C-alpha positions as MATLAB code, in Angstrom:
seq = 'MEKVFEQFRNIGVVPVIAIEDASKASLLASALVKGGIHIAEITFRTACAEEAIREMIKAEPHMLVGAGTVLNVEQTERAVKAGAKFIVSPGYNPDVVDWCIANNVPTVPGVSNASEITACVNKGLSVLKLFPAERLGGCKIVDDFGGPFPHVSFLPTGGVNLENLIDYAKRKNVLCVGGTWMVKKNLIEDNKWDEISQLCSEAVKVIHDIRRS';
ca = [
     110.473  144.770  105.813;
     108.583  145.613  108.991;
     106.652  142.337  108.792;
     109.901  140.354  108.693;
     111.303  142.135  111.739;
     107.982  141.727  113.532;
     108.410  137.971  113.091;
     111.925  138.273  114.505;
     110.516  139.935  117.612;
     107.568  137.566  117.985;
     109.768  134.469  117.923;
     112.656  136.018  119.833;
     115.454  133.713  118.675;
     117.007  133.018  115.270;
     118.814  129.676  114.864;
     122.109  130.254  113.044;
     122.650  127.120  110.989;
     125.748  125.836  109.191;
     124.433  122.757  107.418;
     126.742  120.419  105.522;
     124.115  118.106  103.991;
     121.135  119.696  102.251;
     119.239  116.382  102.343;
     118.741  117.019  106.081;
     117.316  120.503  105.578;
     113.663  119.504  105.368;
     113.806  117.412  108.554;
     115.646  120.217  110.304;
     113.005  122.731  109.238;
     110.257  120.530  110.634;
     112.157  120.079  113.910;
     112.497  123.843  114.316;
     108.813  124.421  113.625;
     107.851  121.644  116.034;
     109.893  123.454  118.688;
     108.086  126.732  118.050;
     110.755  128.459  115.967;
     109.474  129.359  112.520;
     112.623  131.136  111.407;
     116.117  130.081  110.334;
     119.337  131.729  109.210;
     121.279  129.468  106.846;
     124.899  130.559  106.775;
     126.891  130.764  103.564;
     129.804  129.020  105.273;
     128.916  125.736  103.553;
     128.666  124.792   99.897;
     125.073  123.602  100.139;
     123.598  126.769  101.664;
     121.474  127.654   98.641;
     120.060  124.161   98.297;
     119.364  124.016  102.029;
     117.384  127.257  101.829;
     115.287  125.834   98.996;
     114.665  122.548  100.813;
     113.658  124.227  104.060;
     111.164  126.465  102.291;
     109.790  123.503  100.370;
     109.299  121.538  103.607;
     107.860  124.449  105.618;
     106.470  127.051  103.184;
     105.380  129.419  105.963;
     108.795  129.416  107.610;
     110.884  132.594  107.402;
     114.202  131.434  105.961;
     117.113  133.809  105.447;
     120.817  133.708  104.666;
     123.673  134.495  107.039;
     127.430  135.074  106.818;
     126.761  136.885  103.549;
     129.940  138.725  102.575;
     129.275  140.275   99.169;
     126.646  141.170   96.583;
     127.207  137.980   94.580;
     126.304  135.837   97.598;
     123.363  138.133   98.344;
     121.939  137.646   94.867;
     122.370  133.866   95.079;
     120.705  133.726   98.466;
     117.688  135.771   97.391;
     117.352  133.739   94.199;
     117.260  130.581   96.363;
     114.382  132.074   98.341;
     116.048  133.841  101.283;
     113.716  136.439  102.798;
     116.405  138.317  104.717;
     120.180  138.796  104.643;
     122.476  138.775  107.679;
     126.163  139.711  107.503;
     128.938  139.371  110.097;
     130.060  142.930  109.345;
     128.995  146.104  107.578;
     129.379  145.972  103.791;
     127.866  149.094  102.157;
     127.544  147.329   98.787;
     125.430  144.546  100.304;
     123.332  147.070  102.236;
     122.764  149.205   99.136;
     121.753  146.162   97.058;
     119.283  145.025   99.706;
     117.757  148.487  100.059;
     117.417  148.827   96.288;
     115.753  145.414   96.047;
     113.587  145.794   99.167;
     115.269  142.875  100.954;
     115.535  143.137  104.754;
     119.175  143.157  105.785;
     120.848  142.940  109.183;
     124.528  143.887  108.928;
     126.905  143.071  111.748;
     128.297  145.865  113.905;
     130.775  145.979  116.771;
     131.322  149.686  117.415;
     129.671  153.103  117.313;
     131.168  154.039  113.935;
     129.630  151.009  112.228;
     126.277  151.630  113.896;
     126.390  155.249  112.720;
     127.131  154.151  109.139;
     124.171  151.782  109.196;
     121.825  154.355  110.726;
     122.825  156.802  107.998;
     121.719  154.164  105.463;
     118.305  154.117  107.110;
     118.745  150.825  108.985;
     117.448  150.347  112.510;
     117.914  146.593  113.094;
     121.551  145.540  113.443;
     123.421  142.377  114.376;
     125.737  142.851  117.353;
     128.638  140.472  116.742;
     130.436  138.872  118.478;
     128.100  139.893  121.288;
     129.620  138.216  124.327;
     133.215  139.105  123.450;
     132.205  142.720  122.962;
     130.779  142.900  126.463;
     127.411  141.200  126.215;
     124.454  142.956  127.798;
     126.654  145.778  129.066;
     127.511  146.965  125.572;
     123.869  146.549  124.520;
     122.983  148.957  127.315;
     125.834  151.319  126.410;
     124.731  151.550  122.775;
     121.156  152.207  123.863;
     122.109  155.729  124.953;
     123.439  157.228  121.702;
     121.309  154.980  119.494;
     117.844  154.856  121.110;
     116.062  153.912  117.891;
     118.317  150.940  117.031;
     117.284  147.379  117.851;
     119.961  144.719  118.120;
     120.249  141.056  117.216;
     123.053  139.890  119.537;
     124.875  136.867  118.136;
     128.063  135.140  119.218;
     128.275  133.451  122.579;
     124.537  133.655  123.229;
     123.112  130.524  124.863;
     120.331  129.320  127.122;
     122.243  130.485  130.221;
     122.528  134.168  129.227;
     119.409  134.322  127.052;
     117.294  135.731  129.888;
     119.578  138.763  130.318;
     119.426  139.626  126.619;
     115.664  139.110  126.428;
     115.170  141.686  129.199;
     116.737  144.459  127.109;
     114.215  146.681  125.342;
     116.660  147.356  122.508;
     117.166  143.632  121.787;
     114.819  142.621  118.994;
     115.810  138.968  119.256;
     118.982  136.894  119.601;
     120.875  134.655  117.215;
     122.409  131.392  118.344;
     123.692  127.980  117.413;
     123.141  126.039  120.636;
     119.884  124.445  119.486;
     121.232  123.516  116.036;
     124.791  122.405  116.726;
     126.564  120.520  113.972;
     126.584  117.189  115.820;
     122.842  117.352  116.486;
     122.149  117.751  112.778;
     124.674  115.119  111.700;
     123.266  112.592  114.211;
     119.643  113.304  113.232;
     118.731  114.438  116.752;
     115.510  116.090  115.587;
     113.596  115.626  118.842;
     116.482  117.119  120.806;
     116.609  120.105  118.469;
     112.862  120.601  118.928;
     113.254  120.434  122.705;
     116.082  122.980  122.735;
     113.994  125.286  120.562;
     111.013  124.931  122.896;
     113.172  125.804  125.902;
     114.519  128.934  124.230;
     111.097  130.132  123.128;
     109.683  129.562  126.619;
     112.459  131.589  128.262;
     111.903  134.542  125.959;
     108.119  134.491  126.143;
     108.150  134.154  129.934;
     110.375  137.222  130.207;
     108.216  139.272  127.865;
     105.058  138.374  129.742;
     106.539  139.310  133.127;
];
């Protein structure tokens, strides 16, 4: 599990992808890699999520591909069977967390308050998705949670973009961020692969510049 989260930190940004056409998954994977992002979270909000995970892994075998918007154990099992290397949920579901722990699958449940963080910590988790980050207070709430939970690292998602990325990247308790701005639906539908690569490159540069400063 530590190796997966180390990759999260090294890359700094996880594209959150809702893909409607699995035939585009391989080209999308290559565009992400070209832009310096070797990780992807395929959300289970679309019917072709499992196939998209398989196609991305086939196209870029060294890419870290996981599943997002996972709501229950049945979806978790399907995602892992398709090849997902990590599970992200919008909220805290103890059944999903327990299944992932039992099967040694890295999981990042969503949290929005201290009670949910406490429940996750008591399960032995230390990497949590803060969602919806901007509506909860953005960097301010990241800082607030850093006091009572010094050993928790967050993956802020929801409202994160290139404009506020710098502020999140400066936080020591932010492992990485999740976002959709570089993989918006229209970019995928219109086959804007070069634009996706460019947006990925910009995001990676911002994060790496901050971490080097």
